[in-house]
Amino acid sequence: MNERRVWVNQALDQFLPGEDTPPAPLHQAIRYSVLSEGKRLRPILCMAACEALGGDPRRALGFGCALEYLHAYSLIHDDLPAVDNDDFRRGRPTNHKVFGETLAIFAGDALNTEAFALLVRSARENGFQPSVALAVIEELAKAAGFDGMVAGQVLDLAKQKEPCSAAELDFIHRRKTAALIRAAARIGALAAEAGQRDLERISRYGEAIGLAFQIVDDLLDEKESDRKNQSATYVSVHGREAARTRAAELCDQALAAIEPLGRPAEPLAGLARYIVDRKT
Amino acid sequence: MNERRVWVNQALDQFLPGEDTPPAPLHQAIRYSVLSEGKRLRPILCMAACEALGGDPRRALGFGCALEYLHAYSLIHDDLPAVDNDDFRRGRPTNHKVFGETLAIFAGDALNTEAFALLVRSARENGFQPSVALAVIEELAKAAGFDGMVAGQVLDLAKQKEPCSAAELDFIHRRKTAALIRAAARIGALAAEAGQRDLERISRYGEAIGLAFQIVDDLLDEKESDRKNQSATYVSVHGREAARTRAAELCDQALAAIEPLGRPAEPLAGLARYIVDRKT
């Protein structure tokens, strides 16, 4: 995983315009967030899914970086005063704390749009069929759009002020977190030109680890005494014990889904275990 | 033009999720802005460019609606308190005034992303080759991204606090306004499977009317006594007389660029004249 993280960091650094590109403050704000320390889970997952289905993971690297642009935009906008109003992320001041709210809004907007330009560019540079590129673009747009990530974020915020049912929590988690993680896995599978059956396996895997990721986040968040964000969490709705059990169940489901893929899926299996066992 | 505006309004209404789609407040906020009264210049232009090159304008309607999504997102975010802080647009309260800042941010974000989903969907429904669809997607992403619309908006805001040179003003106008208008025309041309030479004609036309549109906006804005926005304008940098002369020149350039296309380009010529002569 560490080697792949280095690939991702290097590729992101190369794809992003330099800090002197006009208007310089915009590119400084973008690079500050995208190049900050991160797990790079989505790009690494995208490459692992590609590999699991016999594809060359390097061909999925650019797609993975586009997923990271999308993820970075969502974090920048989530931290804004009008959303979660967070001052710190990954131990550093949030984007708007350093660059101001206006630039933080525009940096996020630009990353949202450019994710799609990067998908097109990367598809061309890696010799993908246009039809594969289109499927990848649709996957990302749907995961992040009207019925994807944004829908989850909006309901999440609404539920900070009113009770959240188990069904609503599930709606939120499937969209806010699982949609983009599932899309990362599916895009990797598309990059390997997966057939329908393998694509469904990867979808089940991606959905399960996406939901598990959020539950583990909720468990880890509980420990933080300075929790500002009053979102409903799996722990607040179902309790700690149920959360631990559910995360383990989802990990098992993810592993079962990719079991038929055998040895090439070992990195995917490792990622599922990492997600459930992680401490940060 | 009125007939085409009706087509666009009907298509937008059909493409957008209904107001009851969960989460309902998000879709109410999106529909409030996208379906408000507007000139629909970009979709109409996209269809006219398609027609000018022998294509069926109806096939470009969905692409035009995606341009309108992108445009609507940019207006919602431009009006935010941290950007231009505008309370009214097109005679109605701005999005954040009605739905709050959080929903306005997310409504804009969702439209930015969904513009790309709509391009894919519309390409499929209208039987476009995947390679054409990819060219259209790249066109929109580049026009709106790092070196497009957002770059222009960022420099525009920076120049509200410091002197703006003629070269900087040109940088701003080419990106903030002309990039998306040019893209609208080029996307229409791509939808007609234009050859390189015709695509270049349409590009020159689009760039010229895009710049003219901004100069005329600047002239019209000067008349408004309640101008809040302290952007540098063509009028503030070059004076009213030079602005009028330049707008007329640009209109002539646009007409000259499409002159070889003959009669089918008459609607495009009409749009160029409309842009320079308009009073709102």
Coordinates of C-alpha atoms in Angstrom, one line a residue:
Chain A
M1 CA 0.0 0.0 0.0
N2 CA 2.8 2.4 0.8
E3 CA 4.4 2.0 -2.7
R4 CA 1.0 2.7 -4.3
R5 CA 0.5 5.7 -2.1
V6 CA 3.8 7.1 -3.5
W7 CA 2.6 6.5 -7.0
V8 CA -0.6 8.4 -6.3
N9 CA 1.2 11.3 -4.6
Q10 CA 3.7 11.7 -7.5
A11 CA 0.9 11.5 -10.1
L12 CA -1.2 14.1 -8.3
D13 CA 1.8 16.4 -8.1
Q14 CA 2.3 16.0 -11.8
F15 CA -1.3 16.4 -12.9
L16 CA -2.0 19.5 -10.8
P17 CA -0.9 22.9 -12.3
G18 CA 2.2 24.4 -10.5
E19 CA 1.8 26.9 -7.7
D20 CA 2.9 29.7 -10.0
T21 CA 0.1 29.0 -12.6
P22 CA -2.2 32.0 -12.8
P23 CA -4.2 32.7 -10.8
A24 CA -1.5 31.5 -8.3
P25 CA -3.7 31.7 -5.1
L26 CA -6.2 29.3 -6.6
H27 CA -3.5 26.7 -7.4
Q28 CA -1.9 27.2 -4.0
A29 CA -5.2 26.5 -2.4
I30 CA -5.8 23.4 -4.6
R31 CA -2.4 21.9 -4.0
Y32 CA -2.5 22.6 -0.3
S33 CA -5.5 20.3 0.1
V34 CA -4.9 17.7 -2.6
L35 CA -1.3 17.1 -1.7
S36 CA -1.8 17.0 2.1
E37 CA -1.2 13.7 3.8
G38 CA -4.0 11.3 3.0
K39 CA -4.6 7.6 2.9
R40 CA -5.3 7.7 -0.8
L41 CA -7.8 5.0 -0.2
R42 CA -9.9 5.6 -3.4
P43 CA -7.0 5.6 -5.9
I44 CA -5.3 2.6 -4.2
L45 CA -8.6 0.8 -4.3
C46 CA -9.2 1.7 -7.9
M47 CA -5.8 0.2 -8.8
A48 CA -6.3 -2.9 -6.7
A49 CA -9.7 -3.6 -8.3
C50 CA -8.1 -3.2 -11.8
E51 CA -5.4 -5.6 -10.7
A52 CA -7.8 -8.1 -9.3
L53 CA -9.4 -8.5 -12.7
G54 CA -6.2 -8.9 -14.6
G55 CA -5.6 -5.3 -15.5
D56 CA -2.4 -3.3 -15.2
P57 CA -2.9 -1.1 -12.1
R58 CA -0.8 1.7 -13.6
R59 CA -3.4 2.2 -16.3
A60 CA -5.9 3.0 -13.5
L61 CA -3.7 5.5 -11.7
G62 CA -5.0 8.6 -13.6
F63 CA -8.6 7.5 -12.9
G64 CA -7.6 7.1 -9.3
C65 CA -6.2 10.6 -9.2
A66 CA -9.5 12.0 -10.6
L67 CA -11.3 10.2 -7.7
E68 CA -8.9 11.9 -5.3
Y69 CA -9.7 15.4 -6.9
L70 CA -13.4 14.6 -6.3
H71 CA -12.7 13.5 -2.7
A72 CA -10.5 16.6 -2.0
Y73 CA -13.3 18.9 -3.3
S74 CA -15.8 17.3 -1.0
L75 CA -13.5 17.7 2.0
I76 CA -12.8 21.4 1.3
H77 CA -16.5 22.2 1.0
D78 CA -17.5 20.0 4.0
D79 CA -15.1 22.0 6.2
L80 CA -16.6 25.4 5.2
P81 CA -18.2 27.6 7.9
A82 CA -21.6 27.1 6.3
V83 CA -21.2 23.3 6.4
D84 CA -19.3 21.6 9.2
N85 CA -17.3 24.7 10.1
D86 CA -14.1 22.8 10.9
D87 CA -10.8 24.5 11.6
F88 CA -8.5 21.5 11.3
R89 CA -8.2 18.5 9.0
R90 CA -5.5 15.9 9.1
G91 CA -3.7 18.0 11.8
R92 CA -3.5 21.1 9.6
P93 CA -5.7 24.2 9.3
T94 CA -8.5 23.7 6.8
N95 CA -8.4 25.2 3.4
H96 CA -10.6 28.2 4.2
K97 CA -8.6 28.9 7.4
V98 CA -5.5 29.3 5.3
F99 CA -6.8 30.8 2.0
G100 CA -10.2 32.3 3.0
E101 CA -13.7 31.1 2.2
T102 CA -13.9 32.5 -1.3
L103 CA -10.8 30.6 -2.5
A104 CA -11.9 27.4 -0.7
I105 CA -15.2 27.5 -2.5
F106 CA -13.5 28.0 -5.9
A107 CA -10.7 25.5 -5.2
G108 CA -13.4 22.8 -4.5
D109 CA -15.4 23.9 -7.5
A110 CA -12.4 23.6 -9.8
L111 CA -11.5 20.2 -8.5
N112 CA -15.1 18.9 -9.0
T113 CA -15.0 20.0 -12.7
E114 CA -11.4 19.0 -13.4
A115 CA -11.9 15.5 -12.1
F116 CA -13.8 14.9 -15.4
A117 CA -11.1 16.6 -17.5
L118 CA -8.6 14.3 -15.9
L119 CA -10.7 11.2 -16.6
V120 CA -10.8 12.1 -20.3
R121 CA -7.0 12.9 -20.4
S122 CA -6.1 9.8 -18.6
A123 CA -8.3 7.6 -20.8
R124 CA -6.6 9.0 -23.9
E125 CA -3.1 8.7 -22.5
N126 CA -3.6 5.1 -21.5
G127 CA -5.3 4.1 -24.7
F128 CA -8.7 3.2 -23.3
Q129 CA -11.6 2.7 -25.7
P130 CA -13.9 5.8 -25.7
S131 CA -16.8 3.6 -24.5
V132 CA -14.8 2.5 -21.4
A133 CA -13.9 6.2 -20.7
L134 CA -17.6 7.1 -20.9
A135 CA -18.6 4.4 -18.5
V136 CA -15.9 5.6 -16.1
I137 CA -17.1 9.2 -16.4
E138 CA -20.7 8.2 -15.8
E139 CA -19.7 6.1 -12.8
L140 CA -18.0 9.1 -11.1
A141 CA -20.7 11.6 -12.0
K142 CA -23.5 9.4 -10.6
A143 CA -21.6 8.5 -7.4
A144 CA -21.0 12.2 -6.6
G145 CA -24.1 13.9 -8.0
F146 CA -27.9 14.2 -7.4
D147 CA -28.4 10.8 -6.0
G148 CA -24.8 10.3 -4.7
M149 CA -22.4 12.0 -2.4
V150 CA -24.1 15.4 -2.3
A151 CA -27.5 13.8 -1.4
G152 CA -25.9 12.0 1.5
Q153 CA -24.2 15.2 2.7
V154 CA -27.4 17.2 2.6
L155 CA -29.5 14.7 4.6
D156 CA -26.6 14.3 7.0
L157 CA -26.7 18.0 7.8
A158 CA -30.5 18.1 8.1
K159 CA -30.3 15.2 10.6
Q160 CA -27.9 17.2 12.9
K161 CA -31.0 19.1 13.9
E162 CA -33.6 16.3 14.1
P163 CA -33.8 12.6 15.0
C164 CA -32.3 10.2 12.4
S165 CA -33.9 6.8 11.8
A166 CA -31.9 3.7 10.9
A167 CA -33.3 3.9 7.4
E168 CA -32.2 7.5 7.0
L169 CA -28.8 6.7 8.4
D170 CA -28.4 4.0 5.8
F171 CA -29.5 6.4 3.1
I172 CA -26.8 8.9 4.3
H173 CA -24.0 6.4 4.6
R174 CA -24.6 4.7 1.2
R175 CA -24.4 8.1 -0.5
K176 CA -22.1 10.3 1.6
T177 CA -19.3 7.7 1.9
A178 CA -20.0 4.4 0.2
A179 CA -21.0 5.8 -3.2
L180 CA -17.5 7.2 -4.0
I181 CA -15.7 4.2 -2.5
R182 CA -17.9 1.8 -4.6
A183 CA -17.2 4.0 -7.6
A184 CA -13.5 3.7 -7.0
A185 CA -13.7 -0.1 -7.1
R186 CA -16.0 -0.1 -10.1
I187 CA -13.8 2.3 -12.1
G188 CA -10.8 0.0 -11.4
A189 CA -12.9 -2.9 -12.7
L190 CA -14.0 -0.9 -15.8
A191 CA -10.3 -0.1 -16.4
A192 CA -9.7 -3.9 -16.5
E193 CA -12.6 -4.2 -19.0
A194 CA -14.4 -6.4 -16.5
G195 CA -17.4 -8.4 -17.6
Q196 CA -20.8 -7.9 -16.0
R197 CA -20.4 -10.7 -13.5
D198 CA -17.1 -9.5 -12.2
L199 CA -18.3 -5.9 -12.1
E200 CA -21.2 -7.0 -9.9
R201 CA -18.7 -8.8 -7.6
I202 CA -16.6 -5.6 -7.3
S203 CA -19.8 -3.5 -6.7
R204 CA -20.8 -5.7 -3.8
Y205 CA -17.3 -5.6 -2.4
G206 CA -17.1 -1.8 -2.8
E207 CA -20.5 -1.1 -1.3
A208 CA -19.6 -3.3 1.7
I209 CA -16.3 -1.7 2.4
G210 CA -17.7 1.7 1.9
L211 CA -20.3 1.2 4.5
A212 CA -17.7 -0.4 6.8
F213 CA -15.4 2.5 6.3
Q214 CA -18.1 4.9 7.6
I215 CA -19.0 2.7 10.6
V216 CA -15.3 2.5 11.6
D217 CA -15.0 6.3 11.2
D218 CA -18.0 6.6 13.5
L219 CA -16.3 4.3 16.1
L220 CA -13.0 6.3 15.9
D221 CA -14.9 9.6 16.1
E222 CA -16.6 8.6 19.3
K223 CA -13.2 8.6 21.0
E224 CA -12.4 12.2 20.0
S225 CA -13.4 14.4 22.9
D226 CA -13.5 17.5 20.8
R227 CA -16.2 16.3 18.4
K228 CA -17.8 19.4 16.9
N229 CA -19.9 17.6 14.2
Q230 CA -23.2 16.5 15.6
S231 CA -24.1 14.1 12.8
A232 CA -26.0 11.0 13.5
T233 CA -23.6 8.1 13.5
Y234 CA -23.9 4.3 13.4
V235 CA -22.8 4.3 17.0
S236 CA -25.3 7.0 18.1
V237 CA -28.2 5.1 16.4
H238 CA -27.2 1.5 17.0
G239 CA -24.6 1.5 19.8
R240 CA -20.9 0.6 19.9
E241 CA -21.4 -3.1 20.1
A242 CA -23.7 -3.3 17.1
A243 CA -21.3 -1.0 15.2
R244 CA -18.4 -3.4 15.8
T245 CA -20.4 -6.4 14.8
R246 CA -21.8 -4.7 11.6
A247 CA -18.3 -3.6 10.5
A248 CA -17.0 -7.2 10.9
E249 CA -20.0 -8.5 9.0
L250 CA -19.5 -6.1 6.1
C251 CA -15.8 -7.0 5.9
D252 CA -16.9 -10.7 5.6
Q253 CA -19.4 -9.8 2.9
A254 CA -16.7 -7.9 1.0
L255 CA -14.3 -10.8 1.2
A256 CA -16.9 -13.3 0.1
A257 CA -17.8 -11.2 -2.9
I258 CA -14.3 -11.2 -4.3
E259 CA -13.4 -14.8 -3.2
P260 CA -14.0 -16.2 -6.6
L261 CA -11.4 -13.9 -8.1
G262 CA -8.6 -15.8 -6.2
R263 CA -5.1 -14.6 -5.8
P264 CA -5.1 -11.4 -7.9
A265 CA -7.7 -10.1 -5.5
E266 CA -5.4 -10.4 -2.5
P267 CA -4.7 -6.6 -2.4
L268 CA -8.4 -6.0 -2.4
A269 CA -8.9 -8.4 0.5
G270 CA -6.1 -6.6 2.3
L271 CA -7.8 -3.3 1.9
A272 CA -11.0 -4.6 3.3
R273 CA -9.2 -5.8 6.4
Y274 CA -7.2 -2.6 6.7
I275 CA -10.5 -0.5 6.6
V276 CA -12.0 -2.4 9.5
D277 CA -8.9 -2.7 11.6
R278 CA -7.5 0.8 11.1
K279 CA -6.9 3.0 14.1
T280 CA -6.9 6.4 12.3
Chain B
M1 CA -35.2 32.2 -30.2
N2 CA -38.4 32.0 -28.1
E3 CA -39.3 28.6 -29.4
R4 CA -35.9 27.3 -28.6
R5 CA -36.1 28.8 -25.1
V6 CA -39.3 26.8 -24.6
W7 CA -37.5 23.6 -25.7
V8 CA -34.7 24.3 -23.2
N9 CA -37.1 25.0 -20.3
Q10 CA -39.1 21.9 -20.9
A11 CA -36.0 19.7 -21.2
L12 CA -34.5 21.1 -18.0
D13 CA -37.7 20.5 -16.2
Q14 CA -37.7 16.9 -17.4
F15 CA -34.0 16.2 -16.8
L16 CA -34.0 17.6 -13.2
P17 CA -35.3 15.3 -10.4
G18 CA -38.7 16.4 -9.0
E19 CA -39.0 18.5 -5.9
D20 CA -40.1 15.5 -3.9
T21 CA -37.0 13.5 -4.7
P22 CA -35.0 12.9 -1.4
P23 CA -33.4 15.0 -0.1
A24 CA -36.2 17.3 -1.1
P25 CA -34.6 20.6 0.0
L26 CA -31.7 19.9 -2.3
H27 CA -33.9 19.4 -5.3
Q28 CA -36.0 22.4 -4.4
A29 CA -32.9 24.6 -4.3
I30 CA -31.6 23.2 -7.6
R31 CA -34.9 23.7 -9.4
Y32 CA -35.4 27.2 -8.0
S33 CA -32.2 28.4 -9.7
V34 CA -32.1 26.3 -12.8
L35 CA -35.7 26.8 -13.7
S36 CA -35.8 30.6 -13.0
E37 CA -36.2 32.9 -15.9
G38 CA -33.1 33.0 -18.0
K39 CA -32.0 33.9 -21.5
R40 CA -30.8 30.2 -22.0
L41 CA -28.1 31.7 -24.2
R42 CA -25.7 28.8 -23.9
P43 CA -28.1 26.0 -24.9
I44 CA -29.7 28.1 -27.7
L45 CA -26.2 28.9 -29.0
C46 CA -25.2 25.2 -28.8
M47 CA -28.2 24.2 -30.9
A48 CA -27.7 27.1 -33.4
A49 CA -24.0 26.0 -33.9
C50 CA -25.1 22.5 -34.5
E51 CA -27.7 23.7 -37.0
A52 CA -25.2 25.9 -38.8
L53 CA -23.1 22.9 -39.6
G54 CA -25.9 20.8 -40.9
G55 CA -26.8 18.9 -37.6
D56 CA -30.2 18.5 -36.1
P57 CA -30.5 21.0 -33.2
R58 CA -32.7 18.7 -31.2
R59 CA -29.8 16.3 -30.8
A60 CA -27.8 19.1 -29.1
L61 CA -30.5 20.0 -26.7
G62 CA -29.3 17.7 -23.9
F63 CA -25.8 19.0 -24.2
G64 CA -27.2 22.5 -24.0
C65 CA -29.0 21.6 -20.8
A66 CA -25.7 20.4 -19.3
L67 CA -24.2 23.8 -20.2
E68 CA -27.1 25.4 -18.4
Y69 CA -26.5 23.2 -15.3
L70 CA -22.9 24.4 -15.3
H71 CA -23.9 28.0 -15.7
A72 CA -26.5 27.8 -13.0
Y73 CA -24.0 26.3 -10.5
S74 CA -21.6 29.2 -11.3
L75 CA -24.3 31.8 -10.6
I76 CA -25.4 30.2 -7.3
H77 CA -21.8 30.1 -6.1
D78 CA -21.0 33.6 -7.4
D79 CA -23.9 35.0 -5.4
L80 CA -22.7 33.5 -2.1
P81 CA -21.8 35.8 0.8
A82 CA -18.2 34.8 0.6
V83 CA -18.1 35.7 -3.1
D84 CA -20.2 38.5 -4.5
N85 CA -22.7 38.5 -1.6
D86 CA -25.7 39.3 -3.8
D87 CA -29.2 39.2 -2.5
F88 CA -31.1 39.3 -5.8
R89 CA -30.7 37.8 -9.2
R90 CA -33.1 38.0 -12.1
G91 CA -35.4 40.0 -9.8
R92 CA -35.7 37.2 -7.3
P93 CA -33.9 36.5 -4.0
T94 CA -30.7 34.5 -4.6
N95 CA -30.5 30.8 -3.8
H96 CA -28.8 31.2 -0.4
K97 CA -31.3 33.9 0.6
V98 CA -34.1 31.4 0.1
F99 CA -32.5 28.1 1.0
G100 CA -29.5 29.1 3.2
E101 CA -25.8 29.0 2.4
T102 CA -25.3 25.3 3.0
L103 CA -27.9 24.2 0.5
A104 CA -26.7 26.8 -2.0
I105 CA -23.2 25.4 -1.8
F106 CA -24.4 21.8 -2.3
A107 CA -26.9 22.7 -5.0
G108 CA -24.1 24.3 -7.0
D109 CA -21.8 21.4 -6.3
A110 CA -24.4 18.9 -7.5
L111 CA -25.1 20.8 -10.7
N112 CA -21.4 21.0 -11.4
T113 CA -21.0 17.2 -11.2
E114 CA -24.3 16.4 -12.8
A115 CA -23.6 18.4 -15.9
F116 CA -21.2 15.6 -16.8
A117 CA -23.7 12.8 -16.1
L118 CA -26.2 14.6 -18.3
L119 CA -23.6 14.8 -21.1
V120 CA -23.1 11.1 -21.0
R121 CA -26.8 10.3 -20.8
S122 CA -27.7 12.7 -23.6
A123 CA -24.9 11.3 -25.8
R124 CA -26.3 7.8 -25.3
E125 CA -29.9 8.8 -25.9
N126 CA -29.1 10.6 -29.1
G127 CA -26.9 7.9 -30.5
F128 CA -23.6 9.9 -30.5
Q129 CA -20.3 8.0 -31.0
P130 CA -18.5 7.6 -27.7
S131 CA -15.5 9.6 -29.2
V132 CA -17.8 12.6 -29.9
A133 CA -19.2 12.4 -26.4
L134 CA -15.7 12.4 -24.9
A135 CA -14.7 15.4 -27.0
V136 CA -17.9 17.2 -25.7
I137 CA -17.1 16.3 -22.0
E138 CA -13.5 17.5 -22.4
E139 CA -14.7 20.7 -23.9
L140 CA -17.0 21.5 -21.0
A141 CA -14.5 20.4 -18.3
K142 CA -11.7 22.6 -19.7
A143 CA -14.0 25.6 -20.2
A144 CA -15.1 25.5 -16.6
G145 CA -12.0 24.2 -14.8
F146 CA -8.5 25.1 -13.7
D147 CA -7.8 27.4 -16.7
G148 CA -11.4 28.2 -17.5
M149 CA -14.3 29.9 -15.7
V150 CA -13.0 29.4 -12.2
A151 CA -9.6 31.0 -13.0
G152 CA -11.4 34.0 -14.4
Q153 CA -13.7 34.3 -11.3
V154 CA -10.7 34.1 -8.9
L155 CA -8.7 36.8 -10.7
D156 CA -11.9 38.9 -11.0
L157 CA -12.3 38.9 -7.2
A158 CA -8.7 39.6 -6.5
K159 CA -8.9 42.6 -8.8
Q160 CA -11.7 44.1 -6.8
K161 CA -9.1 45.1 -4.3
E162 CA -6.2 46.2 -6.5
P163 CA -5.7 47.8 -9.9
C164 CA -6.5 45.7 -13.0
S165 CA -4.4 46.1 -16.1
A166 CA -5.9 45.7 -19.6
A167 CA -4.1 42.3 -20.0
E168 CA -5.5 41.1 -16.7
L169 CA -9.0 42.2 -17.6
D170 CA -8.6 40.3 -20.9
F171 CA -7.5 37.2 -18.9
I172 CA -10.6 37.5 -16.7
H173 CA -13.1 38.0 -19.5
R174 CA -11.8 35.2 -21.7
R175 CA -12.2 32.8 -18.8
K176 CA -15.0 34.0 -16.6
T177 CA -17.4 34.6 -19.5
A178 CA -16.1 33.7 -22.9
A179 CA -14.8 30.2 -22.1
L180 CA -18.3 28.7 -21.4
I181 CA -20.0 30.6 -24.3
R182 CA -17.2 29.5 -26.7
A183 CA -17.6 25.9 -25.3
A184 CA -21.4 26.1 -26.0
A185 CA -20.8 26.9 -29.6
R186 CA -18.0 24.3 -30.0
I187 CA -20.1 21.6 -28.4
G188 CA -22.9 22.3 -30.9
A189 CA -20.3 22.0 -33.6
L190 CA -19.0 18.7 -32.2
A191 CA -22.6 17.5 -32.1
A192 CA -22.8 18.2 -35.8
E193 CA -19.6 16.2 -36.3
A194 CA -17.8 19.3 -37.6
G195 CA -14.5 19.0 -39.3
Q196 CA -11.4 20.9 -38.0
R197 CA -11.9 23.9 -40.2
D198 CA -15.5 24.5 -39.3
L199 CA -14.7 23.9 -35.6
E200 CA -12.1 26.6 -35.8
R201 CA -14.7 29.0 -37.4
I202 CA -17.1 28.3 -34.6
S203 CA -14.4 28.8 -32.0
R204 CA -13.5 32.2 -33.4
Y205 CA -17.2 33.1 -33.5
G206 CA -17.7 31.8 -29.9
E207 CA -14.7 33.6 -28.4
A208 CA -15.8 36.9 -30.1
I209 CA -19.4 36.8 -28.9
G210 CA -18.3 35.6 -25.5
L211 CA -16.1 38.7 -25.1
A212 CA -18.8 40.9 -26.6
F213 CA -21.3 39.5 -24.1
Q214 CA -19.2 40.6 -21.2
I215 CA -18.5 44.1 -22.5
V216 CA -22.2 44.6 -23.1
D217 CA -22.9 43.4 -19.6
D218 CA -20.3 45.9 -18.3
L219 CA -22.1 48.7 -20.3
L220 CA -25.5 47.7 -18.9
D221 CA -24.2 47.3 -15.3
E222 CA -22.8 50.9 -15.4
K223 CA -26.4 52.1 -15.6
E224 CA -27.4 50.3 -12.4
S225 CA -27.1 52.7 -9.5
D226 CA -27.1 49.9 -6.9
R227 CA -24.0 48.2 -8.2
K228 CA -22.5 46.3 -5.3
N229 CA -19.9 44.4 -7.2
Q230 CA -16.7 46.3 -7.6
S231 CA -15.1 44.2 -10.4
A232 CA -12.9 45.9 -12.9
T233 CA -15.0 46.2 -16.1
Y234 CA -14.2 47.0 -19.7
V235 CA -15.9 50.3 -19.1
S236 CA -13.8 51.1 -16.0
V237 CA -10.6 50.2 -17.7
H238 CA -11.1 51.5 -21.2
G239 CA -14.1 53.9 -21.0
R240 CA -17.7 53.7 -22.4
E241 CA -16.8 54.8 -25.9
A242 CA -14.1 52.2 -26.3
A243 CA -16.4 49.6 -24.9
R244 CA -19.1 50.3 -27.5
T245 CA -16.6 50.3 -30.3
R246 CA -15.0 47.0 -29.1
A247 CA -18.3 45.3 -28.8
A248 CA -19.2 46.2 -32.4
E249 CA -15.8 45.1 -33.6
L250 CA -16.2 41.7 -31.9
C251 CA -19.7 41.3 -33.4
D252 CA -18.2 41.9 -36.8
Q253 CA -15.4 39.4 -36.2
A254 CA -18.0 36.8 -35.1
L255 CA -20.1 37.4 -38.2
A256 CA -17.0 37.2 -40.5
A257 CA -15.9 33.9 -38.9
I258 CA -19.2 32.2 -39.8
E259 CA -19.8 34.0 -43.1
P260 CA -18.5 31.0 -45.1
L261 CA -21.2 28.8 -43.5
G262 CA -23.9 30.7 -45.4
R263 CA -27.6 30.4 -44.7
P264 CA -27.7 27.7 -42.1
A265 CA -25.6 30.0 -39.9
E266 CA -28.3 32.7 -39.9
P267 CA -29.5 31.9 -36.4
L268 CA -25.9 32.2 -35.2
A269 CA -25.6 35.5 -36.8
G270 CA -28.8 36.6 -35.2
L271 CA -27.5 35.6 -31.8
A272 CA -24.3 37.7 -32.3
R273 CA -26.4 40.7 -33.1
Y274 CA -28.8 40.1 -30.2
I275 CA -25.8 39.9 -27.8
V276 CA -24.5 43.3 -28.8
D277 CA -27.9 45.0 -29.1
R278 CA -29.6 43.6 -26.0
K279 CA -30.9 45.9 -23.3
T280 CA -31.0 43.4 -20.4

